Short mmCIF file of C-alpha atoms in Angstrom, two decimals:
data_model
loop_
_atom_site.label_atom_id
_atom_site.label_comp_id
_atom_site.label_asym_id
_atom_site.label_seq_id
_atom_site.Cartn_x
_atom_site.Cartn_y
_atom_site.Cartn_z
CA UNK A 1 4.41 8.56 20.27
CA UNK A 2 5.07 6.54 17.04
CA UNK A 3 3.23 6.87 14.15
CA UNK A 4 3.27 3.49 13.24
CA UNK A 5 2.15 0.40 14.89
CA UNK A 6 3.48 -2.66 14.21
CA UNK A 7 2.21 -6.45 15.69
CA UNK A 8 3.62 -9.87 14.53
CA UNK A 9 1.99 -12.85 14.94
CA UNK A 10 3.80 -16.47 14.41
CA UNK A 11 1.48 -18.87 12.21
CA UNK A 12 2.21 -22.34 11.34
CA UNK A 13 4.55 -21.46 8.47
CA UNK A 14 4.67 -17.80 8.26
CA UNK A 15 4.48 -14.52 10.02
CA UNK A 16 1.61 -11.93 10.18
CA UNK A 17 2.87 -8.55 10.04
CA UNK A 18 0.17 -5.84 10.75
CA UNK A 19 0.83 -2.07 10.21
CA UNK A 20 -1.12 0.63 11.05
CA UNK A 21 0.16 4.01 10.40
CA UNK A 22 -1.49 7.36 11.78
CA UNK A 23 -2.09 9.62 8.95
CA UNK A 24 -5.06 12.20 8.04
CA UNK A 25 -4.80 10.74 4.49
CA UNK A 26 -6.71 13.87 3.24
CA UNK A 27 -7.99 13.36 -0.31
CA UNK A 28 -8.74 17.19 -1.07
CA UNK A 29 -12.36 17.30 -2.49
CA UNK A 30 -13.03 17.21 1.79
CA UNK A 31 -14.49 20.40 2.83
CA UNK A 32 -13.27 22.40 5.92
CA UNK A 33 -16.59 22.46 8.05
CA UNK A 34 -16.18 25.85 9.91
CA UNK A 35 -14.06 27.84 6.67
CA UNK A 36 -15.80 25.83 3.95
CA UNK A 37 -12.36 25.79 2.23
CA UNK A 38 -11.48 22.88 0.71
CA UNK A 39 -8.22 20.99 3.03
CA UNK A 40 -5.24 20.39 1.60
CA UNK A 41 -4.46 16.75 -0.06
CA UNK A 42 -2.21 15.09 1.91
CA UNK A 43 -2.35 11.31 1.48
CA UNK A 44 0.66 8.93 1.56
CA UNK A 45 1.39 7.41 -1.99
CA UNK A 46 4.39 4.78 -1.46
CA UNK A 47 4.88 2.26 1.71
CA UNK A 48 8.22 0.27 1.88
CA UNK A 49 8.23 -2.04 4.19
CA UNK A 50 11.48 -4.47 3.71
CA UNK A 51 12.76 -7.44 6.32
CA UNK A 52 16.83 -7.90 6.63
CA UNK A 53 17.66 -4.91 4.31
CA UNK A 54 15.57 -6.54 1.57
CA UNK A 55 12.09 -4.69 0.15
CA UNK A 56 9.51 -7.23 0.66
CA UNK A 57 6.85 -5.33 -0.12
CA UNK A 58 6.00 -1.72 -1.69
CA UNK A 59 2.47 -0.41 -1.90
CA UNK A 60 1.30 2.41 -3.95
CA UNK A 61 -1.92 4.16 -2.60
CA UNK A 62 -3.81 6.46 -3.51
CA UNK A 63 -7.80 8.47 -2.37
CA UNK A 64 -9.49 5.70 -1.42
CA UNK A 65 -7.40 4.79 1.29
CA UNK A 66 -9.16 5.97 4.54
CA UNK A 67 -7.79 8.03 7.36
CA UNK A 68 -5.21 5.71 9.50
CA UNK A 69 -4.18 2.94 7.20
CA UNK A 70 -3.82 -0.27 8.22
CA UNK A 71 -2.18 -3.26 6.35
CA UNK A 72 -0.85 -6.73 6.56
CA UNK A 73 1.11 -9.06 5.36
CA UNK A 74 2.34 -12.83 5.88
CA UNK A 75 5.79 -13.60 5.60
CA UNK A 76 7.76 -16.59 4.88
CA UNK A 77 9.48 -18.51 7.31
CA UNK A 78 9.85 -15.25 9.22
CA UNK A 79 12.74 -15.64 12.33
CA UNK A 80 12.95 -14.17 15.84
CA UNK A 81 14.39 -11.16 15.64
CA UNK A 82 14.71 -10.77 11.90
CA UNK A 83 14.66 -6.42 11.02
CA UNK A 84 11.86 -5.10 9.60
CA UNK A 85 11.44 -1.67 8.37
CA UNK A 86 8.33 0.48 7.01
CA UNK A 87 8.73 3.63 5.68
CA UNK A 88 6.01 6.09 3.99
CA UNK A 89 6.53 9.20 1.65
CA UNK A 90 3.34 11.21 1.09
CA UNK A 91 2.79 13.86 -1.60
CA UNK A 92 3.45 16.57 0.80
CA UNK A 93 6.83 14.73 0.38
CA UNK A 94 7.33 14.18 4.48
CA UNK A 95 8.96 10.59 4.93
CA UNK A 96 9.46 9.04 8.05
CA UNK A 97 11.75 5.64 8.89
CA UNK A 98 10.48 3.31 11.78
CA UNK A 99 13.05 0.42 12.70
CA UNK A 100 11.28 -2.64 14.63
CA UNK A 101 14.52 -4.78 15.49
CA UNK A 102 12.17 -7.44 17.51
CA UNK A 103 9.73 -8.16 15.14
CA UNK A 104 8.72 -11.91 14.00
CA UNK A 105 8.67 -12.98 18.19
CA UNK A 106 5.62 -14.67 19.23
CA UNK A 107 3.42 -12.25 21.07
CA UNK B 1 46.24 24.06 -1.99
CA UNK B 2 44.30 23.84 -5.73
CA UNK B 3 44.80 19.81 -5.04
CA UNK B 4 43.24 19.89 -1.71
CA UNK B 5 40.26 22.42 -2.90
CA UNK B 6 39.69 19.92 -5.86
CA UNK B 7 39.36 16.95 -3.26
CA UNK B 8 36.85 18.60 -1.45
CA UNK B 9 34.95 19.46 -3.93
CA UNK B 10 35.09 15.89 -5.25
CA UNK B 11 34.20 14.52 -1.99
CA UNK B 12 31.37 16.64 -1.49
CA UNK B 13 29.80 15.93 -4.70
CA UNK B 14 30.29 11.78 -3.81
CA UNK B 15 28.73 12.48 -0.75
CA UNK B 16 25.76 14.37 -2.07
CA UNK B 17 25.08 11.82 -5.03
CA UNK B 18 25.62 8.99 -2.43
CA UNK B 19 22.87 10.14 -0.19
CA UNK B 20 20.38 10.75 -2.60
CA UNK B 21 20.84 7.42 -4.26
CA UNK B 22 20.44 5.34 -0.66
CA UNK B 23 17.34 7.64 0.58
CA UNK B 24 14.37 5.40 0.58
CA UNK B 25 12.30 7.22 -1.41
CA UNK B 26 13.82 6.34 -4.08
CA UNK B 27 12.67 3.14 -4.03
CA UNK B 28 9.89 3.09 -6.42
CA UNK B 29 8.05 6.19 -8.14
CA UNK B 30 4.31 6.81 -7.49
CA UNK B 31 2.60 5.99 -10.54
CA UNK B 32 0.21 9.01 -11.42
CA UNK B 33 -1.33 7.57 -14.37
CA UNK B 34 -2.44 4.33 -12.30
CA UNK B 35 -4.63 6.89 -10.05
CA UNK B 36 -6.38 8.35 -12.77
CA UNK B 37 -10.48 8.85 -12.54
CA UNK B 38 -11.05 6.36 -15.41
CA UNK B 39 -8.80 3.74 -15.35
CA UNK B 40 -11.34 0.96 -15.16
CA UNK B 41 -12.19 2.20 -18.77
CA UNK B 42 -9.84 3.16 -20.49
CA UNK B 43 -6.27 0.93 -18.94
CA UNK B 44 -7.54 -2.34 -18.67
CA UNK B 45 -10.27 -2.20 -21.74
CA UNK B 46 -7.91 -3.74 -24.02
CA UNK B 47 -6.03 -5.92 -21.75
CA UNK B 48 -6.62 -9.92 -21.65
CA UNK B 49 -8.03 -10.65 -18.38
CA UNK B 50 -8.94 -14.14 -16.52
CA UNK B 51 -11.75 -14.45 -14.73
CA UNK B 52 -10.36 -16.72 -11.56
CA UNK B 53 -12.18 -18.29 -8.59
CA UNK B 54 -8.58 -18.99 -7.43
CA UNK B 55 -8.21 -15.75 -5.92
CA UNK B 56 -10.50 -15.29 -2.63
CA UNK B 57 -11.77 -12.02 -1.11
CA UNK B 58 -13.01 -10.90 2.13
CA UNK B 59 -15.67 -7.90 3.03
CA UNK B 60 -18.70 -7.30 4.42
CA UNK B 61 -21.70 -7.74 2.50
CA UNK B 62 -23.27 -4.00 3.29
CA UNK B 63 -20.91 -0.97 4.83
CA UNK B 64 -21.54 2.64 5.39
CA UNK B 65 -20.83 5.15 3.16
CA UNK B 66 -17.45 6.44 3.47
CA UNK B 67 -16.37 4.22 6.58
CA UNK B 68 -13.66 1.97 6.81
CA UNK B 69 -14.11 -1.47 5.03
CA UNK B 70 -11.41 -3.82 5.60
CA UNK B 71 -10.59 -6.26 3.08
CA UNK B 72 -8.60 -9.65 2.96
CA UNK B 73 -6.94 -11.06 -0.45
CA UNK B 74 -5.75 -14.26 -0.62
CA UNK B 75 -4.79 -16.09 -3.54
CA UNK B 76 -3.43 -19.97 -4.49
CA UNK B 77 -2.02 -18.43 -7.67
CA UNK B 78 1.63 -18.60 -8.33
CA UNK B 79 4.37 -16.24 -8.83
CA UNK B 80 2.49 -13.75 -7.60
CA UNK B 81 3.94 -9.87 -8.91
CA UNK B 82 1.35 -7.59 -7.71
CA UNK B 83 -2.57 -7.47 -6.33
CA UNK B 84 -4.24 -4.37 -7.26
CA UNK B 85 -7.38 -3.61 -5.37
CA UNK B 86 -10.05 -1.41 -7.21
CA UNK B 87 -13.74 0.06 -6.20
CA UNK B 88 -15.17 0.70 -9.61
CA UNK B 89 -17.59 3.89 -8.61
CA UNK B 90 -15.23 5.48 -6.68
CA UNK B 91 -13.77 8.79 -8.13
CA UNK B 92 -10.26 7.31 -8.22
CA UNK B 93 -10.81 3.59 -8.54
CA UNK B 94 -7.53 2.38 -7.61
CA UNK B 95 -7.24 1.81 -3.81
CA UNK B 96 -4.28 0.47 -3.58
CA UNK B 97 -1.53 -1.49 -5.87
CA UNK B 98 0.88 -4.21 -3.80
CA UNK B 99 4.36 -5.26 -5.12
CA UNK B 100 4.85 -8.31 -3.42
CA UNK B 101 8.10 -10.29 -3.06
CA UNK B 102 8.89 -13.99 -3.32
CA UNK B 103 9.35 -13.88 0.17
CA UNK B 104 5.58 -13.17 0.85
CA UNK B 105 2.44 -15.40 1.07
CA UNK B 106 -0.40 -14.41 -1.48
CA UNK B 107 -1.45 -12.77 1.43
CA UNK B 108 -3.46 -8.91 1.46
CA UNK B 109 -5.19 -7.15 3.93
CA UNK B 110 -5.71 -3.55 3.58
CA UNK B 111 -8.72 -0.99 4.27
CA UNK B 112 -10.70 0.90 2.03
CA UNK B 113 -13.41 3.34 1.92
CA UNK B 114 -16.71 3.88 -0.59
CA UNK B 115 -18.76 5.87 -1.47
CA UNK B 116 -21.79 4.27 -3.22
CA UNK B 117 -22.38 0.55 -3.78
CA UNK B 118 -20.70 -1.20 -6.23
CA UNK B 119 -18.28 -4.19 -7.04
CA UNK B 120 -14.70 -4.32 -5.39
CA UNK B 121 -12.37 -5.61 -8.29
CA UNK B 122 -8.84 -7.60 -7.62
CA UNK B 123 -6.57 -7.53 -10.28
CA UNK B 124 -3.97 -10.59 -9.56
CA UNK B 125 -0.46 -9.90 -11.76
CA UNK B 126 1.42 -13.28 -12.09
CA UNK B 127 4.27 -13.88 -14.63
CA UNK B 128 1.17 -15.68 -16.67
CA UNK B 129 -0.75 -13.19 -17.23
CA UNK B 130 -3.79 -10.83 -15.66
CA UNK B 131 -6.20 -12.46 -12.95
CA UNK B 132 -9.60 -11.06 -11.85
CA UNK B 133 -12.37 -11.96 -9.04
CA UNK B 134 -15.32 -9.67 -7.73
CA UNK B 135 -17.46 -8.77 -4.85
CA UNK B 136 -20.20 -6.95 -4.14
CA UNK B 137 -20.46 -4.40 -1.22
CA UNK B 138 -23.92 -2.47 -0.75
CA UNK B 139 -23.15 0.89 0.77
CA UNK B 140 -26.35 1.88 2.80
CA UNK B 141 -26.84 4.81 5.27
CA UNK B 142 -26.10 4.05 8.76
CA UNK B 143 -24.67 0.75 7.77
CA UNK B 144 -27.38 -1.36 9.48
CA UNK B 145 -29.06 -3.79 6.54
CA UNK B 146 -31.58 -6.84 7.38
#
């Protein structure tokens, strides 16, 4: 299963993007309820998400981002069928690429 | 067979460089001092900030303590360079900081989470200068307020 989720939605002028990505997004003060150790930080600090090759957006995040992010976006003028990309690097440093090729159809 | 040893050498070093260069990571550097405790404070203090009503948010009026709160920016400002979302109590205030490009509407949602009430702060970056706007979220046990 992919760990991001993306929906597009076509507006009047633009193009909704939603993203939700599944990820503990640990902050590290969180205490492990059967060890009582603390768990491990492990959050996701830079989001790329770029249409047609080009970076439209990058988001820097940080604790108070809860567990399973979810953003969105409106583009401009956004076609059927333009490429949109999101990729996420967390502190861990684990990266992963997700191509959506149909994005920006109406739905 | 020197020649040939020194072109693969050569062409494994291009390689190499060329891969680290296109990975995607690469793309912008996670900012460690913008996730400090007291930024609020200390960053911003001797700034010159606008108070705007040009810049509108979206949230619920009382949450629950550490759930998910989702909030929606929008903005009529121009040139638009970033929207920086910040929850002034929390530890780390800084939820989250959004390069935007041209290509986007002044257009935000994200999700954030709190853990005592207090005001959400935007911070609107235009080629102008620094815009602010507030809100209020009461944090109350269970969530359920009159």
């Amino acid at each position: 299963m992919s760990s991001i989720k993306i929906r597009s939605k076509r507006l009047k002028e633009s193009t909704q993007i939603r993203i939700l990505i599944s990820h503990p997004m640990e902050h590290g003060n969180n205490q492990d309820k059967i060890t009582n150790q603390l768990i491990l930080a492990h959050f996701i600090r830079i989001l790329t998400v770029t249409c047609n090759h080009k970076v439209v957006v990058s988001c820097e995040m940080g604790d108070s981002t809860p567990k399973d992010p979810y953003l969105a976006f409106m583009l401009k003028h956004g076609k059927t069928g333009d490429k949109i990309t999101v990729n996420w690097l967390d502190n861990l440093g684990h990266t992963i690429t997700h191509n959506f090729p149909q994005c920006g159809t109406v739905r | 067979m020197a020649n040939r040893r020194e072109f693969l050498k050569k062409t494994a070093v291009f390689t190499a460089s060329a891969l680290v260069i296109r990975s995607p990571s690469l793309y912008a550097q996670w900012p460690a001092d913008d996730f400090a405790p007291h930024l609020l404070d200390e960053g911003i203090a001797n700034k010159e900030i606008i108070d705007t009503d040009k810049i509108e948010i979206k949230l619920p009026k009382i949450a629950e303590k550490d759930a998910a709160i989702t909030i929606t920016v929008t903005s009529s400002l121009e040139h638009i360079q970033n929207i920086a979302i910040f929850v002034e109590k929390n530890p780390i205030p800084l939820v989250a900081k959004f390069n935007l490009s041209p290509e986007l509407d002044a257009f935000v949602s994200a999700r954030l989470k709190m853990t005592e009430t207090s005001n959400v702060i935007v911070l609107v970056k235009t080629y102008d200068g620094l815009y602010r706007a507030k809100e209020q979220v009461k944090i109350i046990l269970g969530g359920c307020g009159i």
